[in-house]
CSV table of C-alpha atoms and ligand atoms in Angstrom, one decimal:
chain,number,residue,atom,x,y,z
A,1,MET,CA,-13.8,21.0,1.4
A,2,SER,CA,-13.0,24.3,-0.4
A,3,ASP,CA,-13.9,24.5,-4.0
A,4,THR,CA,-10.4,25.5,-4.9
A,5,ALA,CA,-8.6,22.2,-4.7
A,6,ARG,CA,-9.3,19.5,-7.2
A,7,LEU,CA,-10.1,16.1,-5.6
A,8,LEU,CA,-7.9,13.1,-6.4
A,9,PRO,CA,-10.1,10.0,-5.7
A,10,GLY,CA,-8.5,6.6,-5.7
A,11,GLY,CA,-11.6,4.7,-6.9
A,12,PRO,CA,-11.1,5.3,-10.6
A,13,VAL,CA,-7.4,4.5,-10.3
A,14,ALA,CA,-8.2,1.2,-8.7
A,15,GLU,CA,-10.9,0.5,-11.3
A,16,ALA,CA,-8.4,1.1,-14.1
A,17,VAL,CA,-5.7,-1.1,-12.4
A,18,LEU,CA,-8.2,-3.9,-11.7
A,19,ALA,CA,-9.5,-3.8,-15.3
A,20,ASP,CA,-6.0,-4.4,-16.5
A,21,VAL,CA,-5.5,-7.2,-13.9
A,22,ALA,CA,-8.8,-8.9,-15.1
A,23,ARG,CA,-7.5,-8.8,-18.7
A,24,ARG,CA,-4.1,-10.3,-17.6
A,25,VAL,CA,-5.9,-13.0,-15.6
A,26,SER,CA,-8.0,-13.9,-18.7
A,27,ALA,CA,-4.9,-14.1,-20.8
A,28,LEU,CA,-3.3,-16.5,-18.2
A,29,ARG,CA,-6.4,-18.6,-18.1
A,30,GLU,CA,-6.4,-18.9,-21.9
A,31,ARG,CA,-3.0,-20.4,-21.6
A,32,GLY,CA,-4.3,-22.9,-18.9
A,33,VAL,CA,-2.9,-21.0,-15.9
A,34,VAL,CA,-5.3,-20.2,-13.1
A,35,PRO,CA,-3.6,-17.6,-11.0
A,36,GLY,CA,-3.7,-18.5,-7.3
A,37,LEU,CA,-3.9,-15.9,-4.5
A,38,ALA,CA,-3.9,-17.6,-1.1
A,39,THR,CA,-5.1,-15.8,2.0
A,40,VAL,CA,-4.2,-16.5,5.6
A,41,LEU,CA,-6.3,-15.2,8.6
A,42,VAL,CA,-5.2,-15.7,12.2
A,43,GLY,CA,-7.8,-15.1,14.9
A,44,ASP,CA,-11.3,-13.7,14.9
A,45,ASP,CA,-10.9,-10.0,14.7
A,46,ASP,CA,-14.1,-8.8,12.9
A,47,ALA,CA,-12.3,-6.1,10.9
A,48,SER,CA,-9.6,-8.4,9.6
A,49,ALA,CA,-12.1,-11.1,8.8
A,50,GLY,CA,-14.1,-8.5,6.9
A,51,TYR,CA,-11.1,-7.3,4.9
A,52,ILE,CA,-10.2,-10.9,4.0
A,53,ARG,CA,-13.7,-11.6,2.8
A,54,ILE,CA,-13.7,-8.5,0.6
A,55,LYS,CA,-10.4,-9.5,-0.9
A,56,GLN,CA,-11.5,-13.1,-1.5
A,57,ARG,CA,-14.6,-11.9,-3.2
A,58,GLN,CA,-12.6,-9.5,-5.4
A,59,ALA,CA,-10.1,-12.3,-6.1
A,60,ALA,CA,-12.9,-14.5,-7.3
A,61,ASP,CA,-14.5,-11.7,-9.4
A,62,LEU,CA,-11.1,-11.2,-11.1
A,63,GLY,CA,-10.7,-14.9,-11.9
A,64,PHE,CA,-8.1,-15.9,-9.2
A,65,ALA,CA,-8.3,-19.1,-7.3
A,66,SER,CA,-8.1,-18.2,-3.6
A,67,PRO,CA,-7.4,-21.0,-1.2
A,68,HIS,CA,-7.8,-19.8,2.3
A,69,ARG,CA,-6.5,-20.9,5.8
A,70,HIS,CA,-8.0,-19.7,9.0
A,71,LEU,CA,-6.0,-20.3,12.1
A,72,ALA,CA,-7.4,-20.0,15.6
A,73,ALA,CA,-6.6,-16.9,17.7
A,74,ASP,CA,-4.4,-19.0,20.0
A,75,ALA,CA,-2.5,-20.7,17.1
A,76,GLU,CA,1.2,-21.1,17.7
A,77,GLN,CA,3.9,-19.6,15.5
A,78,GLY,CA,4.7,-23.1,14.2
A,79,GLU,CA,1.2,-23.5,12.8
A,80,LEU,CA,1.5,-20.2,10.9
A,81,LEU,CA,4.9,-21.3,9.5
A,82,ASP,CA,3.4,-24.6,8.4
A,83,VAL,CA,0.6,-22.9,6.5
A,84,ILE,CA,3.2,-20.6,4.8
A,85,ALA,CA,5.4,-23.6,4.0
A,86,GLU,CA,2.4,-25.4,2.5
A,87,PHE,CA,1.6,-22.4,0.2
A,88,ASN,CA,5.3,-21.9,-0.6
A,89,ALA,CA,5.4,-25.5,-2.0
A,90,ASP,CA,2.1,-25.4,-3.8
A,91,PRO,CA,2.6,-24.8,-7.6
A,92,LEU,CA,-1.0,-23.6,-7.9
A,93,VAL,CA,-0.3,-20.7,-5.5
A,94,HIS,CA,1.4,-17.6,-7.0
A,95,GLY,CA,0.8,-15.1,-4.2
A,96,VAL,CA,0.1,-15.3,-0.5
A,97,LEU,CA,-1.6,-12.6,1.6
A,98,ILE,CA,-1.2,-12.8,5.4
A,99,GLN,CA,-3.8,-10.5,6.8
A,100,TYR,CA,-2.2,-8.0,9.2
A,101,PRO,CA,-2.3,-7.5,12.1
A,102,ILE,CA,-2.0,-11.0,13.6
A,103,PRO,CA,-2.4,-11.8,17.3
A,104,GLY,CA,0.3,-10.2,19.5
A,105,HIS,CA,1.8,-13.4,20.7
A,106,LEU,CA,2.9,-14.2,17.1
A,107,ASP,CA,5.9,-12.7,15.3
A,108,TYR,CA,4.7,-11.3,11.9
A,109,ASP,CA,8.1,-10.3,10.7
A,110,ALA,CA,9.6,-13.7,11.4
A,111,ALA,CA,6.7,-15.4,9.6
A,112,LEU,CA,7.0,-13.0,6.6
A,113,GLN,CA,10.6,-13.9,6.3
A,114,THR,CA,9.7,-17.6,5.7
A,115,LEU,CA,7.4,-16.7,2.8
A,116,ASP,CA,8.9,-17.2,-0.7
A,117,PRO,CA,9.6,-13.5,-1.6
A,118,ASP,CA,8.1,-14.1,-5.1
A,119,LEU,CA,4.8,-14.9,-3.5
A,120,ASP,CA,4.8,-11.8,-1.3
A,121,VAL,CA,1.9,-9.8,-2.8
A,122,ASP,CA,2.2,-7.1,-0.1
A,123,GLY,CA,5.8,-6.4,-1.3
A,124,MET,CA,7.0,-6.2,2.3
A,125,HIS,CA,9.4,-9.1,2.5
A,126,PRO,CA,13.0,-7.8,3.2
A,127,LEU,CA,14.2,-9.2,-0.1
A,128,ASN,CA,11.5,-7.2,-1.9
A,129,MET,CA,12.5,-4.1,-0.1
A,130,GLY,CA,16.0,-4.8,-1.2
A,131,ARG,CA,14.9,-5.3,-4.8
A,132,LEU,CA,13.1,-1.9,-4.6
A,133,ALA,CA,16.2,-0.2,-3.2
A,134,LEU,CA,18.2,-1.7,-6.1
A,135,GLY,CA,15.6,-1.0,-8.8
A,136,MET,CA,15.2,-4.7,-9.5
A,137,PRO,CA,11.8,-6.1,-10.6
A,138,GLY,CA,9.6,-7.7,-7.9
A,139,PRO,CA,6.4,-7.1,-6.0
A,140,LEU,CA,6.2,-3.4,-4.9
A,141,PRO,CA,4.8,-2.4,-1.5
A,142,CYS,CA,1.2,-1.7,-2.2
A,143,THR,CA,0.5,1.7,-0.7
A,144,PRO,CA,3.6,3.4,-2.2
A,145,ALA,CA,2.8,1.8,-5.6
A,146,GLY,CA,-0.8,3.0,-5.2
A,147,ILE,CA,0.3,6.5,-4.6
A,148,GLU,CA,2.6,6.5,-7.7
A,149,ALA,CA,-0.4,5.2,-9.7
A,150,LEU,CA,-2.8,7.7,-8.3
A,151,LEU,CA,-0.5,10.7,-9.2
A,152,ALA,CA,0.0,9.2,-12.7
A,153,TYR,CA,-3.7,8.5,-13.3
A,154,HIS,CA,-4.6,12.1,-12.3
A,155,GLY,CA,-2.0,13.5,-14.6
A,156,ILE,CA,0.1,15.1,-11.9
A,157,PRO,CA,3.7,15.4,-13.0
A,158,VAL,CA,6.2,14.0,-10.5
A,159,ALA,CA,9.4,13.9,-12.4
A,160,GLY,CA,11.8,16.6,-11.5
A,161,ARG,CA,9.5,18.0,-8.9
A,162,GLU,CA,10.0,18.5,-5.2
A,163,VAL,CA,8.2,15.8,-3.2
A,164,VAL,CA,8.2,15.9,0.6
A,165,ILE,CA,7.1,12.9,2.6
A,166,LEU,CA,6.2,13.3,6.3
A,167,GLY,CA,7.0,9.9,7.9
A,168,ARG,CA,9.7,7.3,7.3
A,169,GLY,CA,7.8,4.2,8.4
A,170,ALA,CA,8.6,0.8,6.9
A,171,THR,CA,5.2,0.3,5.2
A,172,LEU,CA,4.8,3.8,3.7
A,173,GLY,CA,7.3,6.7,3.9
A,174,ARG,CA,10.5,4.8,3.5
A,175,PRO,CA,9.6,2.6,0.5
A,176,LEU,CA,7.6,5.5,-1.1
A,177,ALA,CA,10.7,7.7,-1.0
A,178,MET,CA,12.7,4.9,-2.8
A,179,LEU,CA,9.9,4.5,-5.3
A,180,LEU,CA,9.4,8.1,-6.2
A,181,ALA,CA,13.1,8.7,-6.6
A,182,GLN,CA,13.5,5.9,-9.2
A,183,LYS,CA,14.4,6.8,-12.7
A,184,ARG,CA,11.0,6.4,-14.4
A,185,PRO,CA,8.7,8.9,-16.0
A,186,THR,CA,6.1,8.5,-13.3
A,187,ALA,CA,8.7,9.0,-10.5
A,188,ASN,CA,12.1,10.7,-10.9
A,189,ALA,CA,11.4,13.2,-8.2
A,190,ALA,CA,13.6,15.2,-5.8
A,191,VAL,CA,12.4,13.5,-2.6
A,192,THR,CA,12.8,14.7,0.9
A,193,VAL,CA,11.7,12.6,4.0
A,194,VAL,CA,11.0,14.4,7.3
A,195,HIS,CA,10.1,12.8,10.7
A,196,THR,CA,10.3,13.4,14.4
A,197,GLY,CA,14.0,13.9,14.1
A,198,VAL,CA,13.4,17.1,12.1
A,199,ALA,CA,11.9,19.5,14.6
A,200,ASP,CA,11.2,22.1,12.0
A,201,TRP,CA,9.7,19.7,9.4
A,202,ALA,CA,7.3,22.4,8.3
A,203,ARG,CA,10.2,24.3,6.7
A,204,TYR,CA,10.4,21.4,4.2
A,205,THR,CA,6.7,20.6,3.8
A,206,ARG,CA,6.1,24.3,2.9
A,207,ARG,CA,8.3,24.1,-0.1
A,208,ALA,CA,6.9,20.8,-1.4
A,209,GLU,CA,5.2,20.8,-4.8
A,210,ILE,CA,3.8,17.4,-3.8
A,211,LEU,CA,3.3,16.8,-0.1
A,212,ILE,CA,2.6,13.3,1.1
A,213,ALA,CA,1.4,12.7,4.7
A,214,ALA,CA,2.5,9.3,6.0
A,215,ALA,CA,2.7,9.9,9.8
A,216,GLY,CA,-0.5,8.4,11.2
A,217,VAL,CA,-1.0,11.5,13.4
A,218,PRO,CA,-4.6,12.9,12.9
A,219,GLY,CA,-4.7,16.5,11.6
A,220,ILE,CA,-0.9,16.9,11.7
A,221,ILE,CA,-0.9,18.6,8.2
A,222,ARG,CA,-2.6,22.0,8.4
A,223,PRO,CA,-2.8,24.8,5.8
A,224,GLU,CA,0.2,26.6,7.2
A,225,HIS,CA,2.3,23.5,6.4
A,226,VAL,CA,1.3,23.5,2.7
A,227,ARG,CA,2.8,25.5,-0.1
A,228,PRO,CA,0.0,27.4,-1.9
A,229,GLY,CA,-0.9,25.4,-5.0
A,230,ALA,CA,0.7,22.2,-3.9
A,231,VAL,CA,-0.7,18.7,-4.4
A,232,VAL,CA,-1.5,17.1,-1.1
A,233,ILE,CA,-1.7,13.3,-0.7
A,234,GLY,CA,-3.1,12.0,2.6
A,235,ALA,CA,-2.0,8.5,3.2
A,236,GLY,CA,-1.5,8.4,6.9
A,237,VAL,CA,-4.6,7.6,8.9
A,238,ARG,CA,-5.4,6.4,12.4
A,239,TYR,CA,-8.5,4.4,13.3
A,240,GLU,CA,-10.4,5.0,16.5
A,241,GLY,CA,-12.9,2.2,16.4
A,242,ARG,CA,-14.4,2.5,13.0
A,243,ARG,CA,-13.7,6.2,12.8
A,244,LEU,CA,-11.0,7.2,10.3
A,245,LEU,CA,-8.8,10.1,11.4
A,246,PRO,CA,-6.6,11.3,8.5
A,247,ASP,CA,-3.3,13.1,8.8
A,248,VAL,CA,-4.4,15.9,6.5
A,249,ASP,CA,-6.8,18.5,8.0
A,250,GLU,CA,-9.6,19.2,5.6
A,251,SER,CA,-8.9,22.9,5.7
A,252,CYS,CA,-5.8,22.2,3.6
A,253,ALA,CA,-8.1,22.1,0.5
A,254,ALA,CA,-8.2,25.8,0.7
A,255,VAL,CA,-4.5,26.1,0.0
A,256,ALA,CA,-3.7,23.0,-2.2
A,257,SER,CA,-4.4,22.8,-5.9
A,258,ALA,CA,-5.3,19.2,-5.7
A,259,ILE,CA,-5.9,16.9,-2.7
A,260,THR,CA,-7.0,13.4,-1.9
A,261,PRO,CA,-10.5,13.1,-0.5
A,262,ARG,CA,-10.9,12.3,3.2
A,263,VAL,CA,-12.2,8.8,2.4
A,264,GLY,CA,-11.5,7.0,-0.9
A,265,GLY,CA,-8.1,8.5,-1.7
A,266,VAL,CA,-5.1,6.2,-1.3
A,267,GLY,CA,-7.0,3.3,0.3
A,268,PRO,CA,-8.6,1.8,-2.9
A,269,THR,CA,-5.3,2.0,-4.8
A,270,THR,CA,-3.6,0.0,-2.1
A,271,VAL,CA,-5.9,-3.0,-2.6
A,272,ALA,CA,-5.7,-2.7,-6.4
A,273,MET,CA,-1.9,-3.0,-6.2
A,274,LEU,CA,-2.2,-6.2,-4.2
A,275,PHE,CA,-4.0,-7.8,-7.2
A,276,ARG,CA,-1.5,-6.3,-9.6
A,277,ASN,CA,1.3,-7.9,-7.6
A,278,ALA,CA,-0.6,-11.2,-7.6
A,279,VAL,CA,-1.2,-11.3,-11.4
A,280,ALA,CA,2.4,-10.3,-12.0
A,281,ALA,CA,3.6,-13.1,-9.8
A,282,ALA,CA,1.5,-15.6,-11.7
A,283,GLU,CA,2.8,-14.2,-15.0
A,284,ARG,CA,6.4,-14.6,-13.8
A,285,ALA,CA,5.9,-18.1,-12.5
A,286,SER,CA,4.3,-19.3,-15.7
A,287,ALA,CA,6.6,-17.5,-18.1
B,1,NAP,N1,-4.0,4.4,3.2
B,1,NAP,C1,-3.5,3.2,3.3
B,1,NAP,O1,-3.9,2.3,2.5
B,1,NAP,C2,-2.4,2.9,4.2
B,1,NAP,C3,-1.6,1.8,4.1
B,1,NAP,C4,-0.5,1.6,5.0
B,1,NAP,C5,-0.3,2.5,6.0
B,1,NAP,N2,-1.1,3.6,6.1
B,1,NAP,C6,-1.0,4.6,7.1
B,1,NAP,O2,0.2,5.3,6.9
B,1,NAP,C7,0.8,5.7,8.1
B,1,NAP,C8,2.2,5.4,8.3
B,1,NAP,O3,2.4,4.0,8.3
B,1,NAP,P1,3.7,3.4,8.7
B,1,NAP,O4,3.5,1.9,8.9
B,1,NAP,O5,4.8,3.8,7.8
B,1,NAP,O6,3.8,4.1,10.2
B,1,NAP,P2,5.0,4.3,11.2
B,1,NAP,O7,6.0,3.2,11.1
B,1,NAP,O8,4.3,4.5,12.5
B,1,NAP,O9,5.7,5.6,10.8
B,1,NAP,C9,5.2,6.9,11.1
B,1,NAP,C10,6.2,7.9,10.7
B,1,NAP,O10,5.7,9.2,11.0
B,1,NAP,C11,6.6,10.0,11.7
B,1,NAP,N3,5.9,10.8,12.7
B,1,NAP,C12,5.0,10.4,13.6
B,1,NAP,N4,4.6,11.5,14.3
B,1,NAP,C13,5.3,12.6,13.8
B,1,NAP,C14,5.4,13.9,14.2
B,1,NAP,N5,4.6,14.4,15.2
B,1,NAP,N6,6.2,14.7,13.5
B,1,NAP,C15,6.9,14.3,12.5
B,1,NAP,N7,6.9,13.0,12.1
B,1,NAP,C16,6.1,12.1,12.8
B,1,NAP,C17,7.4,9.0,12.5
B,1,NAP,O11,8.7,9.5,12.7
B,1,NAP,P3,9.9,8.7,13.5
B,1,NAP,O12,10.4,7.7,12.5
B,1,NAP,O13,10.9,9.7,13.8
B,1,NAP,O14,9.2,8.0,14.7
B,1,NAP,C18,7.5,7.8,11.4
B,1,NAP,O15,8.6,8.0,10.6
B,1,NAP,C19,-0.2,5.1,9.2
B,1,NAP,O16,-1.1,6.0,9.6
B,1,NAP,C20,-0.8,4.0,8.5
B,1,NAP,O17,-2.1,3.7,9.0
B,1,NAP,C21,-2.1,3.8,5.2
């Protein structure tokens, strides 16, 4: 990394968000409400099992109850829907996390659509995407919300500035564009989204004051795509085995004024937002 760009780590952002979540969980418990964050794992993928364990541990540390269901790798769609229905009906469950990906013979989107949208801590249910589009309250998609929080935490002004997002995927680029264009002090940006349909996308990224990579194409953002002094947020990653390959080439640090680190940038904020959605769901349910 060059010594010119300031680093924008996600760890302190996540810590601040989780400290707030812990306070809110305590306040709920004082009123006799134990927030419940249920988790669902299908299959025996090591990485997924590991992610669920980490989230359960963190849930327990924060004071959540976290009932868990583990379905076999060959579970049928009906079994998954039964678990979701069970959690939908359980008044002690305020949020449900279905660990993604699930085995290929199952339909994740169809399963998600049977989840009560108010329990959707990932913020990915179609109704929650609709709420986001309309500016209605509801769980926000975690990675976009984490990026907004990261920029705010590090004191990077967003309002009125030109933000360019490379990628229009459903989990990242598209909801992020909606979020950062909302009328709110930490958003309110002029947002442009580019993708494979814009052959000369670099024309847009080069004028961005804040450039957000959300493509999942290793090394796609290089210094020549970055406006000197821009803020660069690397959210897109691809995994090859355990190796993480980010969209943003490290050499961009020589051109940017601030940049997320290769590891520990957007990722930690995503997980923190999951818990923020969960505590907010418990607060709404018990209001
Ligand atoms: N850090 C985190 O916590 C976190 C969380 C969620 C996701 N992610 C990462 O974010 C990335 C995006 O996720 P997603 O689900 O939104 O992915 P996606 O649905 O695959 O979307 C990728 C987007 O990038 C665009 N794109 C791909 N190659 C391109 C190219 N060569 N030139 C221009 N545009 C290109 C695609 O354009 P078209 O639409 O034209 O195909 C698409 O809009 C992934 O790498 C994912 O791993 C990270």
